[in-house]
Coordinates of N, CA and C in Angstrom, one line a residue:
Chain A
G93 N 0.8 -1.1 0.1 CA 0.0 0.1 0.0 C 0.6 1.2 -0.1
E94 N 0.1 2.5 0.2 CA 0.9 3.7 0.0 C 1.8 3.9 1.3
S95 N 1.9 3.2 2.4 CA 2.8 3.6 3.5 C 3.9 2.5 3.6
V96 N 4.0 1.7 2.4 CA 5.2 0.8 2.5 C 6.5 1.7 2.2
G97 N 7.6 1.3 2.8 CA 8.7 2.1 3.0 C 8.5 3.5 3.6
L98 N 7.4 3.9 4.1 CA 7.1 5.5 4.7 C 7.6 5.5 6.2
H99 N 8.7 5.6 6.5 CA 9.3 5.9 7.6 C 9.8 7.4 8.3
L100 N 8.5 8.2 8.3 CA 9.1 9.4 8.7 C 8.6 9.8 10.1
P101 N 9.3 10.6 10.5 CA 9.1 11.0 12.0 C 7.8 11.8 12.0
T102 N 6.8 11.2 13.1 CA 5.4 11.9 12.9 C 5.1 12.6 14.2
L103 N 4.3 13.9 14.3 CA 4.1 14.6 15.0 C 2.7 14.5 15.1
S104 N 2.1 13.9 16.2 CA 0.6 14.4 16.3 C 0.2 15.2 17.3
V105 N -0.7 16.1 16.9 CA -0.9 17.4 17.5 C -2.4 17.3 17.6
Q106 N -3.1 17.9 18.7 CA -4.4 18.3 19.0 C -4.9 19.4 18.2
E107 N -5.9 19.4 17.4 CA -6.3 20.4 16.5 C -6.4 21.9 17.9
G108 N -5.9 23.1 17.3 CA -5.7 24.2 18.1 C -4.2 24.2 18.9
D109 N -3.8 23.3 19.1 CA -2.5 23.2 19.8 C -1.4 24.0 18.7
N110 N -0.4 24.4 19.2 CA 1.2 24.7 18.3 C 1.5 23.6 18.0
S111 N 2.1 23.7 16.7 CA 3.3 22.3 16.3 C 4.5 23.0 15.7
I112 N 5.4 22.3 16.3 CA 7.0 22.7 15.9 C 7.6 21.7 15.1
I113 N 8.0 21.5 14.1 CA 8.7 20.9 13.1 C 10.3 21.2 13.2
N114 N 11.1 20.3 13.2 CA 12.4 20.5 13.2 C 13.3 20.0 12.0
C115 N 14.5 20.5 11.7 CA 15.0 20.2 10.5 C 16.4 20.4 10.7
A116 N 17.4 19.8 10.4 CA 18.8 20.1 10.5 C 19.4 20.0 9.1
Y117 N 19.9 21.1 8.8 CA 20.4 21.3 7.6 C 22.1 20.5 7.5
S118 N 22.6 20.6 6.1 CA 24.0 19.9 6.2 C 25.0 21.3 5.7
N119 N 24.5 22.2 4.8 CA 25.6 22.7 4.1 C 25.8 24.4 4.6
S120 N 26.9 24.6 5.2 CA 26.9 25.6 5.9 C 26.9 26.9 4.8
A121 N 27.1 26.7 3.5 CA 27.3 27.7 2.6 C 25.8 28.0 2.1
S122 N 24.6 27.5 2.6 CA 23.3 27.5 2.3 C 23.1 28.9 2.8
D123 N 22.2 29.6 1.9 CA 21.7 31.1 2.4 C 20.2 31.1 2.0
Y124 N 19.6 30.3 1.8 CA 18.1 30.3 1.4 C 17.6 29.2 1.9
F125 N 16.5 29.0 2.8 CA 15.8 28.1 3.1 C 14.3 28.2 2.7
I126 N 13.7 27.0 2.8 CA 12.2 26.9 2.4 C 11.9 25.8 3.2
W127 N 10.5 26.0 3.9 CA 9.6 25.1 4.1 C 8.4 24.9 3.1
Y128 N 8.3 23.6 2.9 CA 7.5 23.0 1.6 C 6.4 22.0 2.6
K129 N 5.0 22.2 2.2 CA 4.3 21.1 2.8 C 3.6 20.3 1.6
Q130 N 3.7 19.0 1.8 CA 3.0 18.0 1.0 C 1.8 17.1 1.3
E131 N 0.9 17.4 0.6 CA -0.5 16.6 0.9 C -0.3 15.2 0.1
S132 N -1.0 14.0 0.6 CA -1.0 13.0 0.0 C -1.3 13.2 -1.6
G133 N -0.3 12.5 -2.5 CA -0.8 12.6 -4.2 C -0.3 14.1 -4.8
K134 N 0.1 15.0 -3.8 CA 0.4 16.3 -4.7 C 1.5 16.8 -4.6
G135 N 2.3 17.8 -5.0 CA 3.4 18.2 -5.3 C 3.5 19.3 -3.9
P136 N 4.7 19.6 -3.8 CA 5.1 20.2 -2.5 C 4.8 21.7 -2.7
Q137 N 4.1 22.4 -1.7 CA 3.6 23.7 -1.6 C 4.3 24.6 -0.8
F138 N 4.6 25.5 -1.3 CA 5.6 26.5 -0.4 C 4.6 27.3 0.5
I139 N 5.4 27.3 1.7 CA 5.0 27.6 2.7 C 5.3 29.1 3.1
I140 N 6.8 29.0 3.5 CA 7.5 30.1 4.2 C 9.0 30.1 3.6
D141 N 9.4 30.9 3.6 CA 11.1 30.9 3.2 C 11.8 32.0 4.1
I142 N 13.1 31.9 4.3 CA 14.0 32.6 5.0 C 15.2 32.7 4.6
R143 N 15.8 33.8 4.7 CA 17.3 34.3 3.9 C 18.2 34.1 5.2
S144 N 19.7 33.7 4.8 CA 20.6 33.6 6.2 C 20.9 35.0 6.8
N145 N 20.4 36.0 6.2 CA 20.7 37.0 6.9 C 19.8 37.5 8.0
M146 N 18.7 36.5 8.3 CA 17.9 36.7 9.0 C 17.7 35.6 10.1
D147 N 17.1 35.9 11.3 CA 17.1 34.3 12.2 C 15.4 34.1 12.4
K148 N 14.7 35.1 11.9 CA 13.3 35.0 12.2 C 12.4 35.2 11.1
R149 N 11.3 34.8 10.9 CA 10.4 35.5 10.0 C 9.1 34.9 10.2
Q150 N 8.0 35.4 10.1 CA 6.7 35.2 10.3 C 5.6 35.7 9.1
G151 N 4.8 34.4 8.6 CA 3.8 34.5 8.0 C 2.5 34.3 8.8
Q152 N 1.4 33.8 8.2 CA 0.0 34.0 8.4 C 0.0 32.3 9.2
R153 N -0.1 32.5 10.7 CA -0.1 31.3 11.4 C 1.4 30.4 11.6
V154 N 2.2 30.9 10.7 CA 3.3 29.9 10.4 C 4.8 31.0 11.0
T155 N 5.7 30.4 11.6 CA 6.9 31.1 11.9 C 8.0 30.4 11.6
V156 N 9.2 30.7 11.0 CA 10.4 29.9 10.8 C 11.4 30.6 11.5
L157 N 12.0 29.8 12.3 CA 13.4 30.3 13.0 C 14.7 29.5 12.2
L158 N 15.6 30.3 12.1 CA 16.9 29.7 11.8 C 18.0 29.9 12.6
N159 N 18.8 28.8 13.0 CA 19.9 28.9 14.0 C 20.9 28.4 13.1
K160 N 22.1 29.4 12.6 CA 22.9 29.0 11.6 C 24.0 28.4 12.4
T161 N 24.2 28.7 13.6 CA 25.2 28.4 14.5 C 25.1 26.8 14.5
V162 N 24.1 26.1 14.8 CA 24.1 24.8 14.6 C 23.3 24.2 13.5
K163 N 23.3 24.9 12.3 CA 22.6 24.4 11.2 C 21.1 24.0 11.4
H164 N 20.3 24.6 12.1 CA 18.9 23.8 12.7 C 18.1 25.1 11.9
L165 N 16.6 24.3 11.6 CA 15.7 25.3 11.2 C 14.4 24.8 11.5
S166 N 13.6 25.6 12.4 CA 12.3 25.0 12.6 C 11.1 25.8 12.2
L167 N 10.1 25.0 12.0 CA 8.4 25.7 11.7 C 7.6 25.6 12.7
Q168 N 7.2 26.7 13.0 CA 6.1 26.8 14.3 C 4.9 27.0 13.4
I169 N 3.9 26.2 13.7 CA 2.3 26.4 13.3 C 1.7 26.6 14.4
A170 N 0.8 28.0 14.3 CA 0.0 28.4 15.4 C -1.5 27.7 15.3
A171 N -2.1 27.1 16.3 CA -3.3 27.0 16.3 C -3.7 25.9 15.2
T172 N -3.0 24.7 15.4 CA -2.9 23.7 13.8 C -4.5 23.4 13.9
Q173 N -4.5 23.0 12.4 CA -6.0 23.0 12.0 C -6.0 21.6 11.2
P174 N -7.1 20.9 11.2 CA -6.9 19.7 10.3 C -6.5 19.8 9.0
G175 N -6.5 21.0 8.2 CA -6.0 21.0 6.9 C -4.5 21.3 7.0
D176 N -4.0 21.4 8.0 CA -2.5 21.1 8.4 C -1.7 20.0 8.3
S177 N -2.7 18.9 8.1 CA -2.0 17.5 8.3 C -1.4 17.3 6.9
A178 N -0.1 16.8 7.1 CA 0.7 16.8 5.8 C 1.9 16.3 6.1
V179 N 2.8 16.1 5.0 CA 4.4 15.9 5.4 C 4.8 17.2 5.0
Y180 N 5.8 17.8 5.9 CA 6.4 18.9 5.9 C 8.0 18.8 5.7
F181 N 8.4 19.4 4.7 CA 9.9 19.1 4.3 C 10.5 20.6 4.3
C182 N 11.8 20.5 5.0 CA 12.4 21.8 4.5 C 13.7 21.9 3.5
A183 N 14.1 22.9 2.8 CA 14.9 22.6 1.8 C 15.9 23.8 2.1
E184 N 17.0 23.5 1.3 CA 18.2 24.6 1.3 C 18.8 24.8 0.0
N185 N 18.9 26.2 -0.3 CA 19.6 26.4 -1.5 C 20.8 27.0 -1.2
D186 N 21.9 26.2 -1.7 CA 23.4 26.7 -1.4 C 23.8 27.9 -2.6
G187 N 23.0 28.1 -3.3 CA 23.1 29.3 -3.9 C 23.6 28.8 -5.7
N188 N 23.5 27.4 -5.8 CA 23.7 26.9 -7.1 C 22.4 26.4 -7.9
N189 N 21.3 27.2 -7.3 CA 20.2 27.2 -7.9 C 19.5 25.6 -8.0
R190 N 19.6 25.1 -6.7 CA 19.3 23.8 -6.4 C 18.8 23.7 -5.2
L191 N 17.7 23.0 -4.8 CA 17.3 23.0 -3.7 C 17.5 21.4 -3.3
A192 N 18.0 21.5 -1.8 CA 18.0 19.8 -1.3 C 17.3 19.9 -0.2
F193 N 16.5 19.0 -0.3 CA 15.3 18.7 0.8 C 15.9 17.5 1.8
G194 N 15.0 17.9 3.1 CA 15.1 17.1 4.1 C 14.3 16.0 3.8
K195 N 14.3 14.9 5.0 CA 13.6 13.8 4.8 C 12.2 14.0 5.0
G196 N 11.5 15.2 5.3 CA 10.1 15.0 6.0 C 10.0 14.5 7.4
N197 N 8.8 15.4 7.7 CA 8.0 15.1 9.0 C 6.6 15.0 8.7
Q198 N 6.2 13.9 9.2 CA 4.7 13.7 9.0 C 3.8 14.6 10.2
V199 N 2.7 15.5 9.9 CA 2.1 16.2 11.2 C 0.8 15.6 10.8
V200 N 0.3 14.9 12.1 CA -1.2 14.3 11.9 C -2.2 15.2 13.0
V201 N -2.9 15.9 12.7 CA -3.8 16.7 13.3 C -5.0 15.7 13.7
I202 N -5.0 15.7 15.2 CA -6.2 15.2 15.7 C -7.3 16.0 16.2
P203 N -8.7 15.9 15.7 CA -9.7 16.8 15.9 C -10.3 16.6 17.2
Chain B
E145 N -5.1 32.1 -9.6 CA -3.7 31.8 -9.4 C -2.8 30.8 -10.3
P146 N -2.1 31.7 -11.0 CA -1.1 30.8 -11.9 C -0.5 29.6 -11.4
E147 N -0.2 28.2 -12.1 CA 0.2 27.0 -11.4 C 0.9 26.6 -12.5
V148 N 1.8 25.5 -12.2 CA 2.4 24.6 -13.0 C 1.6 23.4 -13.5
T149 N 1.7 23.2 -14.7 CA 0.7 21.7 -14.9 C 1.8 20.9 -15.6
Q150 N 1.3 19.6 -15.2 CA 2.2 18.5 -15.6 C 1.0 17.4 -16.2
T151 N 1.6 16.7 -17.3 CA 0.8 15.6 -17.8 C 2.1 14.4 -18.4
P152 N 1.6 13.2 -18.1 CA 0.4 12.7 -17.8 C 0.2 12.8 -15.9
S153 N -0.7 12.6 -15.4 CA -0.6 12.4 -14.1 C -0.3 11.1 -13.7
H154 N -0.4 9.8 -14.6 CA 0.2 8.7 -14.4 C 0.5 8.0 -15.5
Q155 N 1.7 7.4 -15.8 CA 2.2 6.8 -16.7 C 2.5 5.4 -16.5
V156 N 2.1 4.3 -17.0 CA 2.9 3.1 -16.8 C 3.4 2.6 -18.1
T157 N 5.0 2.2 -17.7 CA 5.4 1.8 -19.2 C 6.3 0.5 -18.8
Q158 N 6.6 -0.1 -19.8 CA 7.4 -1.4 -19.7 C 9.0 -1.2 -19.5
M159 N 9.8 -1.8 -18.9 CA 11.2 -1.3 -19.0 C 11.6 -1.5 -20.2
G160 N 12.6 0.0 -20.6 CA 13.3 -0.5 -21.8 C 12.6 0.7 -22.7
Q161 N 11.6 1.3 -22.5 CA 10.5 1.9 -23.1 C 11.2 3.7 -22.8
E162 N 10.6 4.3 -23.9 CA 11.3 5.7 -23.7 C 9.8 6.4 -23.1
V163 N 10.2 7.1 -22.4 CA 9.0 8.0 -21.7 C 9.1 9.5 -21.7
I164 N 8.2 10.3 -21.8 CA 8.2 11.9 -22.2 C 7.1 12.6 -21.1
L165 N 7.6 13.3 -20.1 CA 6.7 13.7 -19.1 C 6.8 15.2 -19.5
R166 N 5.5 15.7 -19.6 CA 5.6 17.3 -20.1 C 5.2 17.9 -18.6
C167 N 5.6 19.3 -18.9 CA 5.3 20.2 -17.9 C 4.9 21.9 -18.8
V168 N 4.1 22.4 -18.4 CA 3.8 23.8 -18.5 C 4.1 24.6 -17.2
P169 N 5.4 25.3 -17.5 CA 5.6 26.5 -16.2 C 5.0 27.5 -16.3
I170 N 5.0 28.0 -15.0 CA 4.3 29.8 -15.1 C 4.7 30.4 -16.0
S171 N 3.8 31.4 -16.7 CA 4.3 31.8 -17.8 C 5.3 33.1 -17.9
N172 N 5.4 33.6 -17.0 CA 6.5 34.8 -16.9 C 7.8 34.1 -16.1
H173 N 7.8 32.9 -15.8 CA 9.0 32.3 -15.2 C 10.2 31.6 -16.2
L174 N 11.5 32.1 -15.8 CA 12.6 31.9 -16.2 C 13.1 30.7 -16.2
Y175 N 13.0 29.9 -14.9 CA 14.0 28.8 -14.5 C 13.0 27.9 -14.3
F176 N 13.3 26.6 -14.6 CA 12.6 25.4 -14.8 C 13.3 24.1 -14.2
Y177 N 12.8 23.2 -13.6 CA 13.2 22.4 -13.0 C 12.6 21.0 -12.9
W178 N 13.5 19.9 -12.9 CA 12.6 18.5 -12.9 C 13.0 18.1 -11.3
Y179 N 12.2 17.6 -10.7 CA 12.7 16.3 -9.2 C 12.1 15.4 -9.3
R180 N 12.3 14.4 -8.4 CA 11.6 13.3 -8.3 C 11.5 12.7 -7.0
Q181 N 10.4 12.2 -6.6 CA 10.2 11.5 -5.3 C 9.9 9.8 -5.2
I182 N 10.8 9.2 -4.8 CA 10.6 7.8 -4.9 C 9.7 7.6 -3.9
L183 N 8.7 6.6 -3.7 CA 7.7 6.2 -2.9 C 8.3 6.4 -1.5
G184 N 7.7 7.3 -0.6 CA 8.3 7.3 0.8 C 9.6 8.0 1.1
Q185 N 10.1 8.4 0.2 CA 11.5 9.2 0.2 C 11.5 10.8 -0.2
K186 N 12.4 11.1 0.3 CA 12.5 12.9 0.0 C 12.5 13.2 -1.3
V187 N 12.4 14.4 -1.6 CA 12.3 14.9 -2.9 C 13.6 15.2 -3.2
E188 N 14.1 14.7 -4.8 CA 15.4 14.8 -5.3 C 15.5 15.8 -6.3
F189 N 16.5 16.5 -6.2 CA 16.6 17.2 -7.5 C 17.3 16.7 -8.7
L190 N 16.5 16.9 -10.0 CA 17.4 16.2 -11.0 C 18.1 17.3 -11.9
V191 N 17.3 18.3 -12.1 CA 18.0 19.2 -13.3 C 17.4 20.5 -13.2
S192 N 18.1 21.6 -13.4 CA 17.6 22.9 -13.7 C 18.0 23.4 -14.9
F193 N 17.2 24.4 -15.4 CA 17.3 25.0 -17.0 C 17.0 26.2 -17.1
Y194 N 17.8 26.8 -17.7 CA 17.6 28.3 -17.6 C 18.5 28.7 -19.0
N195 N 17.5 29.8 -19.6 CA 18.1 30.1 -20.9 C 18.5 29.4 -22.1
N196 N 17.6 28.4 -21.9 CA 17.5 27.2 -23.2 C 18.6 26.1 -22.8
E197 N 19.2 26.2 -21.7 CA 20.4 25.2 -21.6 C 20.2 24.7 -20.2
I198 N 20.9 23.5 -19.8 CA 21.0 23.1 -18.4 C 21.8 24.0 -17.5
S199 N 21.4 24.4 -16.5 CA 22.3 25.0 -15.6 C 23.0 24.2 -14.4
E200 N 22.4 23.1 -14.0 CA 23.0 22.2 -13.3 C 22.2 21.2 -13.3
K201 N 22.6 19.9 -13.0 CA 22.3 18.4 -13.1 C 22.7 17.7 -12.0
S202 N 22.0 17.0 -11.3 CA 22.5 16.0 -10.0 C 23.1 14.7 -10.6
E203 N 23.6 14.0 -10.0 CA 24.2 12.5 -10.4 C 23.0 11.5 -10.8
I204 N 22.1 11.7 -10.5 CA 20.8 11.0 -10.8 C 20.8 11.3 -12.3
F205 N 20.9 12.5 -12.8 CA 20.5 12.8 -14.3 C 21.5 12.4 -15.2
D206 N 21.6 11.3 -15.4 CA 22.9 10.5 -16.6 C 22.1 10.6 -17.4
D207 N 22.8 9.7 -18.8 CA 22.7 10.0 -20.2 C 21.4 9.5 -20.6
Q208 N 20.4 8.8 -19.7 CA 19.2 8.4 -20.0 C 18.4 9.3 -19.8
F209 N 18.6 10.6 -19.2 CA 17.7 11.4 -19.0 C 18.0 12.5 -20.1
S210 N 17.0 13.5 -20.4 CA 17.4 14.7 -21.1 C 16.1 15.9 -20.8
V211 N 16.5 16.8 -21.0 CA 15.3 18.0 -21.0 C 15.2 18.8 -22.2
E212 N 14.1 19.2 -22.5 CA 14.1 20.0 -23.7 C 12.9 21.3 -23.5
R213 N 12.7 22.4 -24.1 CA 11.9 23.4 -24.1 C 11.6 23.3 -25.5
P214 N 10.9 22.6 -26.2 CA 10.6 22.5 -27.5 C 10.0 23.8 -28.1
D215 N 9.1 24.6 -27.2 CA 8.5 25.8 -27.9 C 8.4 26.6 -26.5
G216 N 7.7 27.8 -26.7 CA 7.7 28.8 -25.6 C 7.0 28.4 -24.2
S217 N 6.4 27.2 -24.3 CA 5.5 27.0 -23.1 C 5.9 25.8 -22.5
N218 N 6.2 24.7 -23.1 CA 6.5 23.3 -22.8 C 7.7 23.0 -22.0
F219 N 7.9 22.2 -21.2 CA 9.1 21.8 -20.7 C 8.9 20.2 -20.7
T220 N 9.9 19.7 -21.1 CA 10.0 17.8 -20.9 C 11.0 17.6 -20.3
L221 N 10.7 16.2 -19.9 CA 11.6 15.3 -19.2 C 11.7 14.0 -20.3
K222 N 12.6 14.0 -20.9 CA 12.6 12.3 -21.7 C 13.6 11.6 -21.0
I223 N 13.3 10.1 -20.8 CA 13.6 9.2 -20.1 C 13.9 8.0 -21.1
R224 N 15.1 7.9 -21.9 CA 15.4 7.1 -23.0 C 15.2 5.6 -22.8
S225 N 15.3 5.0 -21.9 CA 15.4 3.4 -21.7 C 15.1 3.3 -20.2
T226 N 13.9 3.2 -19.9 CA 13.3 3.1 -18.2 C 13.7 1.8 -17.8
K227 N 14.0 2.2 -16.5 CA 14.6 0.9 -15.9 C 13.6 1.1 -14.6
L228 N 13.3 -0.2 -13.8 CA 12.5 -0.3 -12.7 C 12.7 0.6 -11.4
E229 N 14.0 1.0 -11.6 CA 14.2 2.1 -10.4 C 13.8 3.6 -10.9
D230 N 13.3 3.6 -12.0 CA 12.9 5.2 -12.5 C 11.6 5.3 -11.9
S231 N 11.0 4.3 -11.5 CA 9.6 4.6 -11.0 C 9.5 5.3 -9.8
A232 N 8.5 6.5 -9.9 CA 8.7 7.7 -8.9 C 7.8 8.6 -9.3
M233 N 7.7 9.7 -8.7 CA 6.8 10.9 -8.9 C 7.9 11.9 -9.2
Y234 N 7.3 12.3 -10.7 CA 8.3 13.3 -10.9 C 7.6 15.0 -11.2
F235 N 8.5 15.5 -10.4 CA 7.8 17.1 -10.2 C 8.5 18.2 -11.0
C236 N 7.8 18.9 -11.8 CA 8.5 20.0 -12.4 C 8.1 21.2 -11.6
A237 N 9.0 21.9 -11.5 CA 8.8 23.6 -11.0 C 9.4 24.4 -11.9
S238 N 9.0 25.7 -11.6 CA 9.5 26.9 -12.1 C 9.6 27.9 -11.3
S239 N 10.4 29.0 -11.5 CA 10.6 30.2 -10.6 C 11.1 31.2 -11.3
E240 N 10.5 32.5 -10.9 CA 10.9 33.6 -11.7 C 12.3 34.1 -11.5
A241 N 12.9 33.9 -10.4 CA 14.5 33.9 -10.4 C 14.7 32.9 -9.7
A242 N 16.0 33.0 -9.4 CA 16.7 31.9 -8.1 C 15.9 32.3 -6.8
G243 N 15.2 31.3 -6.5 CA 14.1 31.6 -5.4 C 13.2 30.9 -5.2
E244 N 11.8 31.3 -4.9 CA 10.7 30.4 -4.6 C 10.3 29.5 -5.7
L245 N 10.4 28.1 -5.5 CA 9.9 27.4 -6.6 C 8.7 26.8 -6.4
F246 N 7.7 26.8 -7.5 CA 6.5 26.5 -7.7 C 6.2 25.2 -8.1
F247 N 5.7 24.3 -7.5 CA 5.7 22.7 -8.2 C 4.5 22.5 -8.7
G248 N 4.6 21.6 -9.9 CA 3.6 21.1 -10.3 C 2.9 19.8 -9.5
E249 N 1.8 19.3 -9.7 CA 1.2 18.1 -9.2 C 1.8 16.9 -9.2
G250 N 2.9 17.0 -10.2 CA 3.5 15.6 -10.3 C 3.1 14.7 -11.5
S251 N 3.9 13.7 -11.9 CA 3.6 12.7 -12.8 C 3.8 11.4 -12.4
R252 N 3.3 10.5 -12.1 CA 3.7 9.3 -11.4 C 3.9 8.4 -12.7
L253 N 5.1 7.9 -12.4 CA 5.8 6.8 -13.3 C 6.0 5.5 -12.7
T254 N 5.4 4.5 -13.4 CA 5.7 3.4 -12.8 C 6.0 2.4 -14.2
V255 N 7.0 1.8 -13.6 CA 8.0 1.0 -14.7 C 8.0 -0.7 -14.6
L256 N 7.1 -1.4 -15.3 CA 7.1 -2.8 -15.1 C 8.2 -3.7 -15.6

């Protein structure tokens, strides 16, 4: 079935609670980072981005935090809704016009 | 809202056959990409294309693969002789500049 081979870290969160998804990136030369959301059977959908000259950026219900010292990126989703259930990928751009995606985190929202 | 469109949504082919996956990027975008995602795994970069030539490609993008922009709107990925391990979702993406990529819904390729 669809779940064969799928071994993603999974975050289960109650509807209305906040979610935090973490990502470690590998390339210290990366200067641009993006969080993507992927629903089952669909392509990655842009959520929010951040450049390396910033450490925090806020969008609508989402906040991205960047810690360049430890090469860590996080995505915070406020007041999680059922529609937020998806796999979330961080991606880094090292300036060579290509994105390197992380392994993904599954978020399951419990109504 | 403008979007990247891909066809076919699903293609089943025999090993050794040629496959062409088609993409229509967002009209004012200048950078085009192909990525693939093997079931249950992360999205992997294949190739980027700008100014009618490949600007970057990964080690996955070997001689079996080619890309083309045959006219002003389409961007195609050709796999010359498919292998079982080519089975994956193939995503086309485009961007206005080096930055935010917009992805299509993907083409699922199944090689038997």
